[in-house]
C-alpha positions as CSV (number, residue, x, y, z in Angstrom):
1,M,34.6,-27.1,-33.6
2,S,32.2,-29.3,-35.5
3,K,28.8,-27.9,-36.5
4,I,25.7,-28.4,-34.4
5,T,22.1,-28.2,-35.3
6,G,20.0,-25.1,-34.6
7,A,18.1,-27.0,-32.0
8,E,21.3,-27.9,-30.2
9,A,22.4,-24.3,-30.4
10,I,19.2,-23.1,-28.9
11,I,19.4,-25.4,-25.9
12,Q,23.1,-24.5,-25.4
13,C,22.2,-20.8,-25.5
14,L,19.4,-21.2,-23.0
15,Q,21.7,-23.0,-20.6
16,E,24.2,-20.2,-21.1
17,E,21.5,-17.7,-20.1
18,G,20.9,-19.7,-16.9
19,V,17.5,-21.2,-18.0
20,D,16.6,-24.3,-16.0
21,L,12.8,-24.2,-16.6
22,I,10.6,-23.8,-19.7
23,F,6.9,-23.8,-20.0
24,G,5.5,-25.1,-23.3
25,Y,3.4,-27.1,-25.6
26,P,4.9,-29.1,-28.6
27,G,3.9,-29.1,-32.2
28,G,5.3,-30.0,-35.6
29,A,7.3,-26.8,-36.1
30,V,9.3,-27.2,-32.9
31,I,9.4,-31.0,-32.8
32,E,13.2,-31.1,-33.4
33,L,13.7,-28.6,-30.6
34,Y,11.6,-30.7,-28.2
35,D,13.7,-33.7,-29.2
36,E,16.8,-31.9,-28.2
37,L,15.2,-30.5,-25.0
38,L,14.6,-34.1,-23.9
39,K,18.3,-34.6,-23.8
40,S,19.1,-31.5,-21.8
41,P,19.0,-30.7,-18.0
42,I,16.4,-28.0,-18.6
43,R,13.1,-29.0,-17.1
44,H,10.1,-28.7,-19.4
45,I,6.6,-28.1,-17.9
46,L,3.9,-29.3,-20.2
47,V,0.9,-27.0,-19.9
48,R,-2.6,-27.7,-21.2
49,H,-3.0,-24.4,-23.2
50,E,-0.4,-22.1,-24.6
51,Q,-1.8,-19.1,-22.8
52,G,-1.1,-21.0,-19.6
53,A,2.6,-21.5,-20.7
54,V,3.3,-17.8,-21.0
55,H,1.3,-16.9,-17.9
56,A,3.3,-19.5,-16.0
57,A,6.6,-18.1,-17.3
58,D,5.3,-14.7,-16.3
59,G,4.5,-15.9,-12.8
60,Y,7.9,-17.5,-12.5
61,A,9.6,-14.2,-13.6
62,R,7.6,-12.0,-11.2
63,A,8.2,-14.3,-8.2
64,S,11.9,-14.9,-8.9
65,G,13.1,-11.8,-10.7
66,K,14.6,-14.0,-13.4
67,V,13.6,-14.2,-17.1
68,G,10.7,-16.6,-17.7
69,V,10.7,-18.7,-20.9
70,A,7.9,-20.2,-22.9
71,L,8.1,-22.4,-26.0
72,L,5.1,-22.5,-28.4
73,T,4.6,-24.1,-31.8
74,S,3.6,-22.2,-34.9
75,G,0.2,-20.9,-36.0
76,P,-2.5,-21.5,-33.3
77,G,0.2,-22.4,-30.8
78,A,1.7,-19.0,-31.1
79,T,-1.6,-17.0,-31.3
80,N,-2.9,-18.8,-28.2
81,G,-0.1,-17.1,-26.3
82,V,-0.8,-13.6,-27.5
83,T,-3.1,-12.6,-24.6
84,A,-0.5,-13.7,-22.1
85,I,2.3,-11.9,-24.0
86,A,0.2,-8.7,-23.8
87,T,-0.3,-9.3,-20.1
88,A,3.4,-9.4,-19.5
89,Y,3.9,-6.4,-21.8
90,C,1.5,-4.2,-19.9
91,D,3.1,-5.0,-16.6
92,S,6.8,-4.9,-17.9
93,I,7.6,-8.5,-17.1
94,P,10.8,-10.1,-18.5
95,V,9.7,-13.1,-20.6
96,V,11.3,-14.7,-23.7
97,V,8.8,-16.5,-25.9
98,L,10.1,-18.9,-28.5
99,T,7.7,-19.7,-31.3
100,G,8.0,-22.2,-34.1
101,Q,7.4,-21.1,-37.7
102,V,7.0,-22.9,-41.0
103,P,10.2,-23.2,-43.1
104,R,11.5,-20.0,-44.6
105,A,10.6,-21.1,-48.1
106,L,6.9,-21.4,-47.1
107,I,6.6,-18.1,-45.3
108,G,4.0,-16.0,-47.0
109,N,2.4,-19.0,-48.9
110,D,-0.4,-19.6,-46.4
111,A,1.3,-22.9,-45.3
112,F,-0.3,-25.2,-42.8
113,Q,-0.1,-23.5,-39.3
114,E,1.6,-20.4,-40.7
115,V,0.8,-17.1,-39.1
116,D,2.7,-13.8,-39.0
117,I,3.3,-13.9,-35.2
118,V,5.9,-11.1,-35.5
119,G,3.4,-8.8,-37.0
120,I,0.7,-9.8,-34.6
121,T,2.8,-9.3,-31.5
122,R,4.6,-6.2,-32.6
123,P,2.3,-3.9,-30.5
124,C,2.6,-6.1,-27.4
125,T,6.3,-7.0,-27.1
126,K,9.3,-5.0,-26.1
127,H,10.8,-6.4,-29.3
128,N,10.5,-9.4,-31.5
129,Y,12.5,-11.2,-34.1
130,L,12.1,-13.6,-37.1
131,V,15.3,-15.5,-37.5
132,N,16.1,-15.5,-41.2
133,D,19.7,-16.7,-41.2
134,P,21.2,-19.6,-39.2
135,K,24.3,-17.5,-38.2
136,D,22.0,-15.0,-36.5
137,L,20.2,-17.6,-34.3
138,V,22.4,-17.5,-31.2
139,P,23.2,-13.7,-31.3
140,T,19.4,-13.1,-31.6
141,L,18.6,-15.3,-28.6
142,R,21.3,-13.5,-26.6
143,E,19.9,-10.1,-27.6
144,A,16.4,-11.4,-26.6
145,F,17.4,-12.2,-23.1
146,Y,19.3,-8.9,-22.7
147,L,16.4,-6.9,-23.9
148,A,13.8,-8.7,-21.8
149,A,15.7,-8.0,-18.6
150,S,17.4,-4.7,-19.1
151,G,16.0,-1.1,-18.9
152,R,12.2,-1.3,-18.6
153,P,11.7,-5.1,-18.7
154,G,9.2,-6.7,-21.0
155,P,8.4,-9.8,-23.2
156,V,10.6,-10.5,-26.3
157,L,9.5,-13.0,-28.9
158,V,11.8,-15.0,-31.2
159,D,10.1,-16.7,-34.2
160,L,12.1,-19.8,-35.3
161,P,11.5,-21.2,-38.8
162,K,11.6,-25.0,-38.8
163,D,14.5,-25.2,-41.2
164,I,16.6,-22.8,-39.0
165,I,16.0,-25.2,-36.1
166,A,17.2,-28.1,-38.3
167,S,20.2,-26.2,-39.9
168,A,23.8,-26.9,-39.1
169,I,25.7,-23.9,-37.5
170,D,28.9,-23.0,-35.8
171,Y,28.2,-22.0,-32.2
172,P,29.6,-18.5,-31.7
173,A,31.6,-17.6,-28.6
174,K,29.9,-15.7,-25.9
175,T,30.4,-11.9,-26.1
176,Q,28.9,-8.9,-24.4
177,V,25.6,-7.9,-26.1
178,K,26.0,-4.4,-27.7
179,M,23.1,-2.6,-29.2
180,P,24.0,0.9,-30.3
181,T,20.3,1.8,-30.8
182,Y,19.3,0.5,-27.4
183,Q,21.1,2.1,-24.4
184,P,18.7,2.7,-21.5
185,N,19.9,5.3,-19.1
186,T,20.2,3.9,-15.6
187,T,22.2,6.5,-13.7
188,P,20.4,9.5,-12.2
189,H,21.6,13.0,-13.0
190,P,23.1,14.4,-9.7
191,R,21.5,17.8,-10.3
192,Q,18.0,16.2,-10.6
193,V,18.7,14.2,-7.4
194,E,19.6,17.3,-5.5
195,K,16.4,19.2,-6.8
196,A,14.3,16.3,-5.7
197,C,15.8,16.1,-2.2
198,R,15.6,19.8,-1.6
199,A,11.9,19.7,-2.7
200,I,11.2,16.9,-0.2
201,L,12.9,18.8,2.6
202,K,10.7,21.8,2.0
203,A,7.5,19.9,1.6
204,K,4.8,20.0,4.3
205,R,2.4,17.4,2.8
206,P,4.5,14.9,0.9
207,V,3.4,11.5,-0.4
208,L,5.5,8.7,-1.9
209,Y,3.5,7.2,-4.7
210,V,5.1,3.8,-5.5
211,G,4.5,1.6,-8.6
212,G,5.6,-1.7,-10.0
213,G,9.0,-0.3,-11.0
214,V,10.1,-0.5,-7.4
215,I,9.4,-4.3,-7.4
216,L,11.0,-4.8,-10.8
217,S,14.2,-2.9,-9.8
218,D,14.4,-4.5,-6.4
219,S,14.6,-1.1,-4.8
220,H,12.3,-1.7,-1.9
221,K,15.1,-1.4,0.7
222,E,16.2,1.9,-0.6
223,L,12.6,3.1,-0.8
224,T,11.9,2.0,2.8
225,T,15.1,3.7,4.0
226,L,14.0,7.0,2.4
227,A,10.4,6.8,3.7
228,R,11.3,6.0,7.3
229,R,14.2,8.4,7.7
230,L,12.0,11.3,6.5
231,S,8.7,10.1,7.8
232,L,7.2,10.1,4.3
233,P,3.8,8.5,4.0
234,V,3.6,5.8,1.2
235,T,0.8,4.8,-1.1
236,M,1.2,2.0,-3.6
237,T,-0.4,1.1,-6.9
238,L,-1.8,-2.4,-7.4
239,M,1.5,-3.4,-9.0
240,G,3.5,-1.7,-6.3
241,L,2.0,-3.5,-3.3
242,G,4.9,-5.0,-1.2
243,G,7.3,-2.4,-2.4
244,F,6.9,-0.9,1.0
245,P,5.7,-2.9,4.0
246,G,1.9,-2.9,4.1
247,T,1.8,-3.1,7.9
248,D,4.2,-0.1,8.4
249,P,2.5,2.9,10.1
250,L,3.6,5.0,7.2
251,S,1.7,2.8,4.7
252,L,-1.5,4.3,3.4
253,G,-2.4,1.2,1.4
254,M,-3.4,1.2,-2.3
255,L,-4.6,4.3,-4.1
256,G,-6.9,4.8,-7.1
257,M,-10.2,3.4,-8.2
258,H,-10.4,0.9,-5.3
259,G,-7.8,2.5,-3.1
260,T,-8.2,3.5,0.5
261,Y,-9.9,6.8,1.4
262,T,-6.8,8.0,3.2
263,A,-4.5,7.3,0.2
264,N,-6.7,9.1,-2.3
265,M,-7.3,12.1,0.0
266,A,-3.6,12.2,0.8
267,V,-2.7,12.5,-2.9
268,A,-5.4,15.0,-3.5
269,K,-4.2,17.3,-0.7
270,S,-0.4,16.7,-1.0
271,D,2.0,19.5,-1.8
272,L,4.6,17.2,-3.1
273,L,4.0,13.8,-4.9
274,I,7.1,11.6,-5.3
275,A,6.3,9.0,-8.0
276,V,8.7,6.1,-8.1
277,G,8.4,3.5,-10.8
278,S,4.8,4.3,-11.6
279,R,3.1,5.4,-14.8
280,F,0.1,7.5,-13.7
281,D,-2.4,4.9,-14.9
282,D,-6.0,6.0,-15.3
283,R,-7.1,3.6,-12.6
284,V,-4.8,5.6,-10.2
285,T,-5.4,9.1,-11.4
286,G,-9.2,9.2,-12.0
287,R,-10.1,12.5,-13.7
288,L,-6.7,13.9,-14.7
289,D,-7.5,17.6,-14.1
290,A,-8.4,16.8,-10.5
291,F,-5.4,14.5,-9.7
292,A,-3.0,15.9,-7.1
293,P,-4.0,19.5,-8.0
294,E,-1.9,21.1,-5.2
295,A,1.2,19.0,-5.7
296,K,4.6,19.6,-7.2
297,I,5.5,16.2,-8.8
298,I,8.8,14.3,-8.8
299,H,8.9,11.3,-11.2
300,I,11.5,8.6,-11.1
301,D,11.3,6.1,-14.0
302,I,13.7,4.3,-16.2
303,D,11.5,4.8,-19.2
304,P,11.7,8.4,-20.5
305,S,8.5,7.9,-22.5
306,S,6.6,7.6,-19.2
307,I,7.7,11.0,-18.0
308,S,4.9,13.6,-18.4
309,K,3.0,11.1,-20.6
310,N,-0.2,11.4,-18.6
311,V,0.6,14.0,-15.9
312,S,3.0,16.9,-16.2
313,V,6.1,16.5,-14.0
314,D,8.1,19.2,-12.3
315,I,11.3,17.2,-11.5
316,P,11.9,14.2,-13.8
317,I,14.6,11.7,-12.9
318,V,15.2,9.2,-15.8
319,A,17.1,6.3,-14.1
320,D,16.9,2.9,-12.6
321,C,14.7,3.3,-9.4
322,K,17.3,1.5,-7.2
323,L,20.1,3.8,-8.3
324,A,18.0,6.9,-8.1
325,L,16.8,6.1,-4.5
326,A,20.3,5.1,-3.5
327,A,21.6,8.5,-4.8
328,M,18.9,10.4,-2.9
329,N,19.7,8.6,0.3
330,Q,23.4,9.3,-0.2
331,W,22.7,13.0,-0.8
332,L,20.7,13.1,2.4
333,D,23.5,11.3,4.2
334,N,25.9,14.1,3.1
335,S,23.5,17.0,3.5
336,S,24.0,19.6,6.2
337,D,20.4,20.8,5.5
338,L,18.8,17.6,6.8
339,N,17.6,17.7,10.4
340,E,15.5,14.6,10.9
341,G,14.0,15.8,14.1
342,A,12.9,19.1,12.5
343,M,11.6,17.1,9.5
344,R,9.4,15.0,11.8
345,E,8.1,18.2,13.5
346,Q,7.5,19.8,10.1
347,L,5.4,16.8,9.0
348,A,3.6,16.1,12.3
349,P,0.4,18.0,11.3
350,W,0.2,16.2,8.0
351,L,0.7,12.8,9.6
352,E,-1.9,13.6,12.2
353,Q,-4.4,14.5,9.4
354,L,-3.7,11.2,7.7
355,R,-4.4,9.3,11.0
356,T,-7.6,11.2,11.3
357,W,-8.7,10.1,7.9
358,E,-7.7,6.5,8.6
359,K,-9.8,6.5,11.8
360,A,-12.8,8.0,10.1
361,H,-12.7,5.9,7.0
362,P,-10.8,2.6,7.5
363,L,-11.0,-0.3,5.0
364,S,-14.0,-2.1,6.4
365,Y,-17.1,-4.2,5.6
366,V,-20.3,-5.3,7.3
367,D,-19.5,-8.6,8.9
368,D,-22.0,-11.4,9.2
369,D,-22.2,-14.3,11.7
370,E,-23.4,-16.8,9.0
371,I,-22.8,-15.6,5.5
372,I,-19.2,-15.6,4.3
373,K,-17.9,-12.2,3.5
374,P,-15.0,-12.3,0.9
375,Q,-13.0,-9.8,2.9
376,Y,-13.1,-12.1,5.9
377,V,-11.7,-14.9,3.8
378,I,-8.8,-12.7,2.7
379,E,-8.2,-11.6,6.3
380,K,-8.0,-15.2,7.4
381,L,-5.7,-16.2,4.6
382,Q,-3.4,-13.4,5.8
383,E,-3.6,-14.5,9.4
384,L,-3.1,-18.2,8.8
385,T,-0.2,-17.7,6.4
386,G,1.4,-15.1,8.6
387,G,1.3,-12.8,5.6
388,E,4.2,-14.8,4.1
389,A,2.4,-16.6,1.2
390,I,2.8,-15.7,-2.5
391,I,-0.6,-14.6,-3.6
392,T,-1.6,-14.7,-7.3
393,T,-5.0,-13.5,-8.4
394,E,-7.4,-13.7,-11.2
395,V,-9.1,-10.4,-12.2
396,G,-12.2,-8.7,-10.8
397,Q,-13.6,-8.4,-7.3
398,N,-11.3,-11.2,-6.1
399,Q,-8.3,-9.2,-7.2
400,M,-9.3,-6.1,-5.5
401,W,-10.3,-7.7,-2.2
402,A,-6.9,-9.4,-2.1
403,A,-5.2,-6.1,-2.8
404,Q,-7.2,-4.4,0.0
405,F,-7.2,-6.9,2.8
406,Y,-4.0,-9.0,2.4
407,R,-1.3,-6.7,3.6
408,F,1.9,-7.4,1.7
409,N,5.1,-6.7,3.6
410,H,7.5,-8.0,1.0
411,P,8.0,-7.5,-2.8
412,R,7.2,-10.2,-5.3
413,R,4.5,-11.7,-3.1
414,L,1.5,-10.3,-5.1
415,L,1.4,-11.5,-8.7
416,T,-1.5,-10.1,-10.6
417,S,-2.5,-8.8,-14.0
418,G,-2.6,-5.1,-13.5
419,G,-2.3,-3.3,-16.9
420,L,-4.3,-5.7,-19.1
421,G,-6.6,-7.2,-16.4
422,T,-6.5,-10.8,-17.8
423,M,-8.9,-13.2,-16.4
424,G,-7.3,-16.7,-16.2
425,Y,-3.9,-15.3,-15.1
426,G,-3.8,-16.5,-11.5
427,L,-3.7,-20.3,-11.7
428,P,-0.9,-20.7,-14.3
429,A,1.0,-17.8,-12.7
430,A,0.7,-19.6,-9.3
431,I,2.3,-22.7,-10.9
432,G,5.2,-20.7,-12.2
433,A,5.7,-19.1,-8.8
434,Q,5.4,-22.5,-7.0
435,L,8.1,-24.0,-9.3
436,A,10.3,-21.0,-8.6
437,F,9.8,-21.4,-4.8
438,P,8.9,-25.0,-4.1
439,D,9.0,-24.5,-0.3
440,K,6.7,-21.4,-0.2
441,T,2.9,-21.4,0.1
442,V,1.3,-20.2,-3.1
443,I,-2.4,-19.2,-3.2
444,D,-4.4,-18.2,-6.2
445,V,-7.3,-15.9,-5.1
446,A,-10.0,-16.4,-7.8
447,G,-13.5,-15.8,-8.7
448,D,-15.9,-18.5,-9.9
449,G,-15.9,-16.9,-13.4
450,S,-12.2,-16.2,-13.9
451,I,-11.0,-19.5,-12.5
452,Q,-12.7,-21.2,-15.4
453,M,-10.7,-19.3,-18.0
454,N,-7.6,-21.5,-17.5
455,I,-8.9,-24.2,-15.1
456,Q,-7.3,-26.9,-17.3
457,E,-4.0,-26.0,-15.8
458,L,-5.0,-28.0,-12.7
459,A,-3.6,-30.9,-14.7
460,T,-0.3,-29.1,-15.1
461,A,-0.1,-28.4,-11.4
462,K,-0.7,-32.0,-10.6
463,E,1.7,-33.4,-13.2
464,C,4.6,-31.1,-12.3
465,G,4.1,-31.4,-8.5
466,A,3.2,-27.8,-7.8
467,P,0.8,-28.0,-4.8
468,V,-0.8,-24.6,-5.3
469,K,-3.9,-23.7,-3.4
470,V,-6.9,-22.0,-5.1
471,A,-9.3,-19.9,-3.0
472,I,-12.4,-19.4,-5.1
473,L,-14.6,-16.5,-3.9
474,N,-17.8,-18.0,-5.3
475,N,-20.8,-15.6,-5.7
476,S,-22.2,-17.1,-8.9
477,F,-21.7,-13.8,-10.7
478,L,-19.1,-12.1,-12.9
479,G,-18.8,-9.9,-9.8
480,M,-17.1,-6.7,-10.9
481,V,-19.3,-6.2,-13.9
482,R,-22.3,-7.1,-11.8
483,Q,-21.3,-4.4,-9.3
484,W,-21.2,-1.8,-12.1
485,Q,-24.6,-3.0,-13.3
486,E,-25.9,-2.6,-9.8
487,L,-24.6,0.9,-9.3
488,F,-25.0,2.4,-12.7
489,Y,-27.4,0.2,-14.8
490,K,-30.4,-0.2,-12.4
491,R,-29.4,-3.8,-11.5
492,H,-29.9,-5.0,-15.1
493,Y,-27.7,-8.0,-14.7
494,A,-27.1,-8.6,-18.4
495,A,-24.9,-11.7,-19.0
496,T,-23.3,-11.6,-15.5
497,T,-25.2,-14.3,-13.7
498,M,-23.4,-17.6,-13.5
499,E,-26.0,-19.9,-12.0
500,F,-24.6,-22.9,-13.9
501,A,-21.1,-23.7,-12.8
502,P,-19.1,-26.8,-12.1
503,D,-19.1,-28.4,-8.7
504,F,-15.5,-27.2,-7.9
505,V,-15.0,-29.8,-5.2
506,T,-16.0,-32.6,-7.6
507,L,-13.8,-31.0,-10.3
508,A,-10.8,-31.0,-8.0
509,S,-11.3,-34.7,-7.4
510,A,-11.5,-35.3,-11.2
511,Y,-8.0,-33.8,-11.4
512,K,-6.8,-35.9,-8.5
513,A,-6.6,-32.8,-6.4
514,V,-8.4,-32.0,-3.1
515,G,-11.6,-30.1,-3.0
516,L,-13.0,-28.3,0.1
517,R,-16.0,-26.1,0.5
518,A,-17.1,-23.6,3.1
519,K,-20.8,-22.3,3.1
520,T,-20.8,-20.6,6.5
521,K,-18.4,-18.3,8.3
522,A,-17.6,-20.9,10.9
523,E,-16.3,-23.2,8.2
524,V,-13.8,-20.7,6.7
525,V,-10.9,-21.2,9.1
526,P,-11.0,-25.0,9.2
527,V,-11.1,-25.1,5.4
528,I,-8.0,-22.9,5.1
529,K,-6.1,-24.8,7.8
530,E,-6.8,-28.1,6.1
531,A,-5.8,-26.7,2.7
532,L,-2.5,-25.3,4.1
533,A,-1.8,-28.7,5.7
534,T,-2.4,-30.7,2.5
535,D,0.5,-31.6,0.3
536,N,-1.5,-31.5,-2.9
537,V,-3.3,-29.1,-5.2
538,V,-6.3,-27.8,-3.3
539,I,-9.4,-25.9,-4.4
540,M,-11.2,-24.1,-1.6
541,D,-14.7,-23.1,-2.7
542,F,-16.0,-20.3,-0.5
543,V,-19.7,-19.6,-1.1
544,I,-19.7,-15.9,-0.4
545,S,-22.3,-13.1,-0.1
546,R,-23.7,-12.9,-3.6
547,E,-23.9,-9.1,-4.0
548,E,-21.0,-8.0,-1.9
549,G,-19.2,-5.0,-3.5
550,V,-15.7,-3.7,-3.6
551,F,-15.5,-0.3,-1.8
552,P,-14.2,2.4,-1.8
553,M,-14.9,2.8,-5.5
554,V,-14.2,5.8,-7.7
555,P,-16.8,5.9,-10.6
556,A,-15.4,6.2,-14.1
557,G,-14.7,9.8,-15.1
558,K,-14.8,11.1,-11.4
559,A,-12.0,12.5,-9.3
560,T,-10.4,10.2,-6.8
561,T,-11.9,12.3,-4.0
562,E,-15.4,11.4,-5.3
563,M,-15.4,7.9,-3.7
564,L,-18.3,5.7,-3.1
565,L,-17.7,4.4,0.4
566,V,-20.6,1.8,0.7
């Protein structure tokens, strides 16, 4: 076979990996790769900022379950993507980021647009590579895709020197990727499965605590089967929402800092906590010594480093969540100890206690006939989309209201920056999700502060034909920080007022999108209906109650039972 260029080999390898969509921004270091990309069937989406490229690849990955791909040039092109790479890393999202680099002979010489992107991203990638030899180019790319998607997923960066891209190579035959030092365990140990099942059968106050690992492993069906057959109440982290149907009677909603009263009390009073694909994040646990003090803990996770990292675990199961839950269901199928009727009777007092808490302290807000309450907007988005939309969010109050009041019945319908909390995530992620599912409704729930972080991506949405809808909950504040200042800093609103902001309706028009505004409660439903009926990018500007708070709220350093309810 005749030799091909590194650029041709990269494109061929991407097609081999099933890539049909790349988000990127060109530059001198990758110009030959872009020239080759133009000849390929792979669709390239030109973003307006490199951070937007990686967020869009991340949104595509979260919505579709496939590996997202971003292509950035060297120097500032690569560093502009770092925040988005860290976002994907914190939430375990499979993304491959290709970055250009100066020619190998210039590395270390402070060449124009040279930066050590491998060194910079080492702490926030699952793995990264600098390709030093043309013969390693294709094997490295294959490893990158394998690493990104296997085990605990995550972003992988491949740095491509300009001369490697231009070099002549022999394209190696496809072989199975083998990495002796990387062999994640996916199969649960039968003895640990049995221990977990027997503990569940004995429990009188069990709670299933579900994290993003259930979404990433596509184990929602196995989880739902387990919960329903044993009448196990389920609470979900922000990243786990949709892993179990939010409208199911067994759903307690989200737990943690802004979780429901019932979920937090259930965990605090449980005698068995079954953690599935979750990492006991500080926003979930609150004060560690007061977290689930009465509970024996089962923890299922594919990452052994997560086991007992923050909270001591009694029964660890290191495995893929889907395989572990399937094994537990199979054990129960074959067990003579399971009496489902007796189990329901055993748990009846516990479920009645949960219903009592729900009735006493439901998620609620003080409605208003004139002023728009943000919770009302989310409720109407849920109602008018039938709960079937893909919702992305920015970060802050808008994110929490969406998590609390939009009840997700399916996985991969909430795309949000959980671990890093990145403002500016929602709009580019919505574009990625919309391109993954052109026929679905995709809505970015945003704040007037966070939407401005990557608002330039409206141009990307228009140019690539992604008719995303943006619902701005506009209170002219950096709302979540303002809420903390109100509660703990005597209303000293330092640097959180945003009186000067663009006219979002006019701004939409400037991008050839559609802008709509609601100033009163009566205008909310007509605006949403018009937006959903419009085949275009739409910004909905909801002028909401300025000092509305997100409640319940657990103050920093407090136990999750010490909730502020109003």
